[in-house]
């Protein structure tokens, strides 16, 4: 008997919860006493529990599009939107428990502290948040066009005055970006070399003194953002556009390669959990006798290398 993976068990009820109404489920009938058609879901599914909350959008006439990037288990959401007035990127944090929306570009005290820490730079993008309220992303200097990585410790506090800013080391000459952060404060990201290729790095900016971090090394190709890190300090990433999906154990230096999977062309964004399972979108695959092309959701077990289409 086939057992569903933890990710599959999570995705199925969420998908059904979006497809089915939370109230009465009615079948149209198929001429056989109103019994549900063959393809309808069984009637004994567990109850779907979810809630929908609308985030208040400030000055919505000049803001589009919104891009939520990550949410932690406390309901804190980070992401970015575009200001239609000047085309600039504006990162945000939404703290659902307190209904507080923070547009970091409008937080004057925080921006002033950033200017002292890194003159000429402004907040540009947020990529991830952990359950301790630590956010990672990038800052940008519009004059020099240099990008640097940033970590923001909110201390789970909606009062911006209590937030602490931590710069990530400059791994590349012009681009270093924090991509993900685990519960221990380990930040994974990527940097761009002088020749335009990209590599991964791991650093914890909260140590005393701040550690220098280390890079993983990439022999060929160019890394596709983002880079994911789990609480076991394992890193998942992949290479443009048909390159392998790689998982490393970054708890040791040099990092140890756990698995490399050659799947073909996949979407940039991937998901990675604490069990070492990676989920990717395999793009434009041919299926069936008629050769229909579609995108497939595929799960990879980093330890065995086994794959499963979800």
GROMACS .gro file of C-alpha atoms in nm:
model
  310
    1UNK     CA    1   0.000   0.000   0.000
    2UNK     CA    2   0.144   0.336  -0.106
    3UNK     CA    3   0.182   0.593   0.170
    4UNK     CA    4   0.155   0.961   0.088
    5UNK     CA    5   0.450   1.183   0.176
    6UNK     CA    6   0.410   1.456   0.441
    7UNK     CA    7   0.408   1.724   0.170
    8UNK     CA    8   0.145   1.539  -0.030
    9UNK     CA    9  -0.067   1.500   0.283
   10UNK     CA   10  -0.046   1.876   0.330
   11UNK     CA   11  -0.113   1.972  -0.030
   12UNK     CA   12  -0.420   1.745  -0.077
   13UNK     CA   13  -0.641   1.891   0.198
   14UNK     CA   14  -0.535   2.247   0.109
   15UNK     CA   15  -0.622   2.189  -0.255
   16UNK     CA   16  -0.956   2.033  -0.170
   17UNK     CA   17  -1.025   2.314   0.072
   18UNK     CA   18  -0.995   2.564  -0.211
   19UNK     CA   19  -1.204   2.358  -0.450
   20UNK     CA   20  -1.487   2.262  -0.215
   21UNK     CA   21  -1.714   2.500  -0.031
   22UNK     CA   22  -1.686   2.488   0.347
   23UNK     CA   23  -2.062   2.454   0.376
   24UNK     CA   24  -2.290   2.199   0.211
   25UNK     CA   25  -2.151   1.975  -0.059
   26UNK     CA   26  -2.416   1.889  -0.317
   27UNK     CA   27  -2.386   1.651  -0.609
   28UNK     CA   28  -2.581   1.704  -0.928
   29UNK     CA   29  -2.659   1.335  -0.957
   30UNK     CA   30  -2.587   1.098  -1.242
   31UNK     CA   31  -2.918   0.921  -1.286
   32UNK     CA   32  -2.841   0.662  -1.021
   33UNK     CA   33  -3.028   0.786  -0.721
   34UNK     CA   34  -2.823   1.103  -0.688
   35UNK     CA   35  -2.502   0.923  -0.600
   36UNK     CA   36  -2.185   1.124  -0.648
   37UNK     CA   37  -2.014   1.079  -0.986
   38UNK     CA   38  -1.706   0.861  -0.999
   39UNK     CA   39  -1.457   1.151  -0.998
   40UNK     CA   40  -1.606   1.342  -0.705
   41UNK     CA   41  -1.416   1.332  -0.373
   42UNK     CA   42  -1.533   1.089  -0.106
   43UNK     CA   43  -1.785   1.221   0.144
   44UNK     CA   44  -1.582   1.120   0.451
   45UNK     CA   45  -1.295   1.366   0.404
   46UNK     CA   46  -1.180   1.543   0.724
   47UNK     CA   47  -1.308   1.895   0.776
   48UNK     CA   48  -1.102   2.167   0.610
   49UNK     CA   49  -1.004   2.441   0.853
   50UNK     CA   50  -0.877   2.765   0.711
   51UNK     CA   51  -0.942   3.136   0.728
   52UNK     CA   52  -0.907   3.415   0.474
   53UNK     CA   53  -0.774   3.752   0.579
   54UNK     CA   54  -0.752   4.053   0.349
   55UNK     CA   55  -0.438   4.260   0.392
   56UNK     CA   56  -0.511   4.635   0.388
   57UNK     CA   57  -0.335   4.787   0.088
   58UNK     CA   58  -0.213   5.144   0.143
   59UNK     CA   59  -0.265   5.392  -0.142
   60UNK     CA   60  -0.377   5.109  -0.371
   61UNK     CA   61  -0.412   5.333  -0.677
   62UNK     CA   62  -0.034   5.357  -0.715
   63UNK     CA   63   0.068   5.009  -0.597
   64UNK     CA   64   0.086   4.696  -0.815
   65UNK     CA   65   0.160   4.415  -0.824
   66UNK     CA   66   0.180   4.262  -0.477
   67UNK     CA   67   0.419   3.970  -0.432
   68UNK     CA   68   0.396   3.781  -0.101
   69UNK     CA   69   0.718   3.583  -0.057
   70UNK     CA   70   0.694   3.398   0.274
   71UNK     CA   71   0.481   3.342   0.584
   72UNK     CA   72   0.584   3.201   0.920
   73UNK     CA   73   0.378   2.993   1.163
   74UNK     CA   74   0.276   3.308   1.351
   75UNK     CA   75   0.106   3.457   1.046
   76UNK     CA   76   0.376   3.717   0.972
   77UNK     CA   77   0.395   3.776   0.596
   78UNK     CA   78   0.681   3.935   0.403
   79UNK     CA   79   0.687   4.034   0.040
   80UNK     CA   80   0.721   4.318  -0.204
   81UNK     CA   81   0.515   4.545  -0.424
   82UNK     CA   82   0.591   4.792  -0.702
   83UNK     CA   83   0.528   5.165  -0.672
   84UNK     CA   84   0.368   5.268  -1.003
   85UNK     CA   85   0.471   5.629  -0.945
   86UNK     CA   86   0.845   5.571  -0.975
   87UNK     CA   87   0.873   5.199  -1.054
   88UNK     CA   88   1.062   5.128  -0.730
   89UNK     CA   89   1.035   4.806  -0.531
   90UNK     CA   90   0.889   4.843  -0.183
   91UNK     CA   91   0.921   4.558   0.070
   92UNK     CA   92   0.656   4.500   0.337
   93UNK     CA   93   0.588   4.304   0.654
   94UNK     CA   94   0.230   4.227   0.756
   95UNK     CA   95   0.180   4.123   1.118
   96UNK     CA   96  -0.163   3.958   1.112
   97UNK     CA   97  -0.192   3.917   1.490
   98UNK     CA   98  -0.184   4.293   1.535
   99UNK     CA   99  -0.318   4.393   1.194
  100UNK     CA  100  -0.002   4.597   1.134
  101UNK     CA  101   0.129   4.654   0.781
  102UNK     CA  102   0.482   4.793   0.755
  103UNK     CA  103   0.602   4.943   0.428
  104UNK     CA  104   0.974   4.948   0.504
  105UNK     CA  105   1.038   5.238   0.267
  106UNK     CA  106   0.797   5.450   0.472
  107UNK     CA  107   0.951   5.358   0.808
  108UNK     CA  108   1.167   5.672   0.840
  109UNK     CA  109   1.346   5.570   1.160
  110UNK     CA  110   1.439   5.229   1.014
  111UNK     CA  111   1.556   5.390   0.687
  112UNK     CA  112   1.765   5.641   0.882
  113UNK     CA  113   1.933   5.361   1.077
  114UNK     CA  114   2.004   5.177   0.750
  115UNK     CA  115   2.164   5.491   0.606
  116UNK     CA  116   2.398   5.507   0.905
  117UNK     CA  117   2.481   5.137   0.871
  118UNK     CA  118   2.520   5.144   0.490
  119UNK     CA  119   2.508   5.501   0.348
  120UNK     CA  120   2.318   5.546   0.023
  121UNK     CA  121   2.129   5.215   0.046
  122UNK     CA  122   1.753   5.161   0.078
  123UNK     CA  123   1.533   4.860   0.148
  124UNK     CA  124   1.452   4.685  -0.179
  125UNK     CA  125   1.327   4.325  -0.133
  126UNK     CA  126   1.229   4.080   0.142
  127UNK     CA  127   1.245   3.708   0.068
  128UNK     CA  128   1.185   3.506   0.384
  129UNK     CA  129   1.091   3.515   0.753
  130UNK     CA  130   1.142   3.252   1.025
  131UNK     CA  131   0.935   3.173   1.334
  132UNK     CA  132   1.159   3.397   1.547
  133UNK     CA  133   1.061   3.694   1.332
  134UNK     CA  134   1.395   3.725   1.150
  135UNK     CA  135   1.359   3.858   0.795
  136UNK     CA  136   1.616   3.836   0.513
  137UNK     CA  137   1.637   4.009   0.179
  138UNK     CA  138   1.838   4.277   0.006
  139UNK     CA  139   1.915   4.648   0.010
  140UNK     CA  140   2.003   4.854  -0.296
  141UNK     CA  141   2.208   5.162  -0.380
  142UNK     CA  142   2.038   5.339  -0.676
  143UNK     CA  143   2.352   5.544  -0.751
  144UNK     CA  144   2.605   5.261  -0.768
  145UNK     CA  145   2.346   4.988  -0.849
  146UNK     CA  146   2.510   4.763  -0.589
  147UNK     CA  147   2.298   4.505  -0.403
  148UNK     CA  148   2.379   4.385  -0.052
  149UNK     CA  149   2.216   4.130   0.180
  150UNK     CA  150   2.029   4.230   0.496
  151UNK     CA  151   1.883   4.050   0.797
  152UNK     CA  152   1.624   4.222   1.016
  153UNK     CA  153   1.547   4.090   1.364
  154UNK     CA  154   1.196   4.205   1.454
  155UNK     CA  155   1.200   4.019   1.788
  156UNK     CA  156   0.835   3.936   1.707
  157UNK     CA  157   0.755   4.298   1.785
  158UNK     CA  158   0.541   4.524   1.567
  159UNK     CA  159   0.720   4.830   1.710
  160UNK     CA  160   0.982   4.912   1.446
  161UNK     CA  161   1.196   5.091   1.706
  162UNK     CA  162   1.280   4.748   1.850
  163UNK     CA  163   1.398   4.600   1.520
  164UNK     CA  164   1.768   4.532   1.472
  165UNK     CA  165   1.949   4.550   1.137
  166UNK     CA  166   2.234   4.312   1.048
  167UNK     CA  167   2.434   4.340   0.725
  168UNK     CA  168   2.537   4.019   0.551
  169UNK     CA  169   2.902   3.991   0.438
  170UNK     CA  170   2.977   4.111   0.086
  171UNK     CA  171   3.045   3.781  -0.088
  172UNK     CA  172   3.027   3.926  -0.440
  173UNK     CA  173   3.156   4.252  -0.590
  174UNK     CA  174   2.813   4.393  -0.674
  175UNK     CA  175   2.536   4.150  -0.569
  176UNK     CA  176   2.478   3.958  -0.245
  177UNK     CA  177   2.123   3.858  -0.147
  178UNK     CA  178   1.974   3.682   0.155
  179UNK     CA  179   1.734   3.417   0.028
  180UNK     CA  180   1.616   3.218   0.329
  181UNK     CA  181   1.669   3.188   0.705
  182UNK     CA  182   1.617   2.896   0.942
  183UNK     CA  183   1.509   2.899   1.307
  184UNK     CA  184   1.874   2.921   1.423
  185UNK     CA  185   1.940   3.239   1.227
  186UNK     CA  186   2.147   3.068   0.956
  187UNK     CA  187   2.101   3.265   0.635
  188UNK     CA  188   2.138   3.108   0.291
  189UNK     CA  189   2.159   3.315  -0.021
  190UNK     CA  190   2.348   3.372  -0.339
  191UNK     CA  191   2.605   3.616  -0.469
  192UNK     CA  192   2.714   3.710  -0.818
  193UNK     CA  193   3.073   3.674  -0.929
  194UNK     CA  194   3.248   3.924  -1.153
  195UNK     CA  195   3.181   3.701  -1.456
  196UNK     CA  196   2.805   3.701  -1.388
  197UNK     CA  197   2.779   3.344  -1.258
  198UNK     CA  198   2.626   3.282  -0.916
  199UNK     CA  199   2.713   3.073  -0.613
  200UNK     CA  200   2.557   2.996  -0.275
  201UNK     CA  201   2.664   3.112   0.068
  202UNK     CA  202   2.572   3.038   0.431
  203UNK     CA  203   2.625   3.282   0.718
  204UNK     CA  204   2.484   3.354   1.063
  205UNK     CA  205   2.496   3.731   1.118
  206UNK     CA  206   2.376   3.702   1.479
  207UNK     CA  207   2.690   3.543   1.626
  208UNK     CA  208   2.935   3.743   1.839
  209UNK     CA  209   3.157   3.832   1.671
  210UNK     CA  210   2.969   3.803   1.339
  211UNK     CA  211   3.096   3.505   1.143
  212UNK     CA  212   3.247   3.542   0.798
  213UNK     CA  213   3.032   3.266   0.650
  214UNK     CA  214   3.134   3.039   0.366
  215UNK     CA  215   3.047   2.968   0.004
  216UNK     CA  216   2.952   2.630  -0.140
  217UNK     CA  217   3.118   2.654  -0.478
  218UNK     CA  218   2.956   2.592  -0.814
  219UNK     CA  219   3.154   2.425  -1.089
  220UNK     CA  220   2.934   2.506  -1.387
  221UNK     CA  221   2.624   2.691  -1.494
  222UNK     CA  222   2.458   2.974  -1.307
  223UNK     CA  223   2.253   2.943  -0.992
  224UNK     CA  224   1.882   3.020  -1.004
  225UNK     CA  225   1.741   3.206  -0.703
  226UNK     CA  226   1.612   3.148  -0.446
  227UNK     CA  227   1.831   2.939  -0.216
  228UNK     CA  228   1.644   2.749   0.059
  229UNK     CA  229   1.774   2.641   0.401
  230UNK     CA  230   1.595   2.422   0.657
  231UNK     CA  231   1.635   2.390   1.034
  232UNK     CA  232   1.880   2.101   0.987
  233UNK     CA  233   2.110   2.347   0.803
  234UNK     CA  234   2.058   2.174   0.470
  235UNK     CA  235   2.050   2.385   0.156
  236UNK     CA  236   1.845   2.327  -0.159
  237UNK     CA  237   1.895   2.512  -0.486
  238UNK     CA  238   1.907   2.455  -0.859
  239UNK     CA  239   2.087   2.575  -1.169
  240UNK     CA  240   1.940   2.761  -1.468
  241UNK     CA  241   1.744   2.632  -1.657
  242UNK     CA  242   1.781   2.260  -1.702
  243UNK     CA  243   2.047   2.214  -1.438
  244UNK     CA  244   2.032   1.984  -1.138
  245UNK     CA  245   1.846   2.033  -0.812
  246UNK     CA  246   2.109   2.006  -0.539
  247UNK     CA  247   2.082   1.953  -0.163
  248UNK     CA  248   2.384   2.011   0.063
  249UNK     CA  249   2.453   1.953   0.431
  250UNK     CA  250   2.590   2.294   0.532
  251UNK     CA  251   2.645   2.196   0.896
  252UNK     CA  252   2.997   2.100   0.794
  253UNK     CA  253   3.262   2.294   0.605
  254UNK     CA  254   3.308   2.227   0.324
  255UNK     CA  255   2.940   2.150   0.271
  256UNK     CA  256   2.860   1.789   0.187
  257UNK     CA  257   2.651   1.711  -0.122
  258UNK     CA  258   2.353   1.496  -0.017
  259UNK     CA  259   2.171   1.464  -0.347
  260UNK     CA  260   2.177   1.589  -0.705
  261UNK     CA  261   1.868   1.528  -0.921
  262UNK     CA  262   1.861   1.584  -1.296
  263UNK     CA  263   1.494   1.643  -1.379
  264UNK     CA  264   1.502   1.880  -1.674
  265UNK     CA  265   1.361   2.230  -1.689
  266UNK     CA  266   1.205   2.345  -1.361
  267UNK     CA  267   1.050   2.667  -1.234
  268UNK     CA  268   1.273   2.906  -1.038
  269UNK     CA  269   1.086   2.871  -0.707
  270UNK     CA  270   1.127   2.551  -0.507
  271UNK     CA  271   1.004   2.440  -0.163
  272UNK     CA  272   1.216   2.260   0.098
  273UNK     CA  273   1.113   2.118   0.437
  274UNK     CA  274   1.290   1.997   0.751
  275UNK     CA  275   1.259   1.633   0.641
  276UNK     CA  276   1.486   1.702   0.344
  277UNK     CA  277   1.207   1.686   0.086
  278UNK     CA  278   1.217   1.924  -0.210
  279UNK     CA  279   0.916   2.014  -0.424
  280UNK     CA  280   0.971   2.161  -0.769
  281UNK     CA  281   0.758   2.247  -1.071
  282UNK     CA  282   0.875   2.051  -1.373
  283UNK     CA  283   0.797   2.274  -1.671
  284UNK     CA  284   0.627   2.184  -1.999
  285UNK     CA  285   0.635   1.806  -1.975
  286UNK     CA  286   0.479   1.566  -2.227
  287UNK     CA  287   0.222   1.325  -2.083
  288UNK     CA  288  -0.001   1.051  -2.220
  289UNK     CA  289  -0.045   0.903  -2.567
  290UNK     CA  290  -0.167   1.234  -2.711
  291UNK     CA  291   0.148   1.410  -2.599
  292UNK     CA  292  -0.027   1.680  -2.398
  293UNK     CA  293   0.217   1.928  -2.243
  294UNK     CA  294   0.175   2.040  -1.884
  295UNK     CA  295   0.366   2.147  -1.574
  296UNK     CA  296   0.411   1.880  -1.306
  297UNK     CA  297   0.457   1.914  -0.930
  298UNK     CA  298   0.737   1.676  -0.833
  299UNK     CA  299   0.868   1.584  -0.487
  300UNK     CA  300   1.228   1.472  -0.436
  301UNK     CA  301   1.353   1.279  -0.135
  302UNK     CA  302   1.702   1.417  -0.072
  303UNK     CA  303   1.824   1.102   0.101
  304UNK     CA  304   1.707   0.833  -0.137
  305UNK     CA  305   1.685   1.044  -0.452
  306UNK     CA  306   1.335   0.902  -0.516
  307UNK     CA  307   1.089   1.128  -0.698
  308UNK     CA  308   0.710   1.133  -0.690
  309UNK     CA  309   0.464   1.329  -0.902
  310UNK     CA  310   0.210   1.492  -0.672
   0.00000   0.00000   0.00000
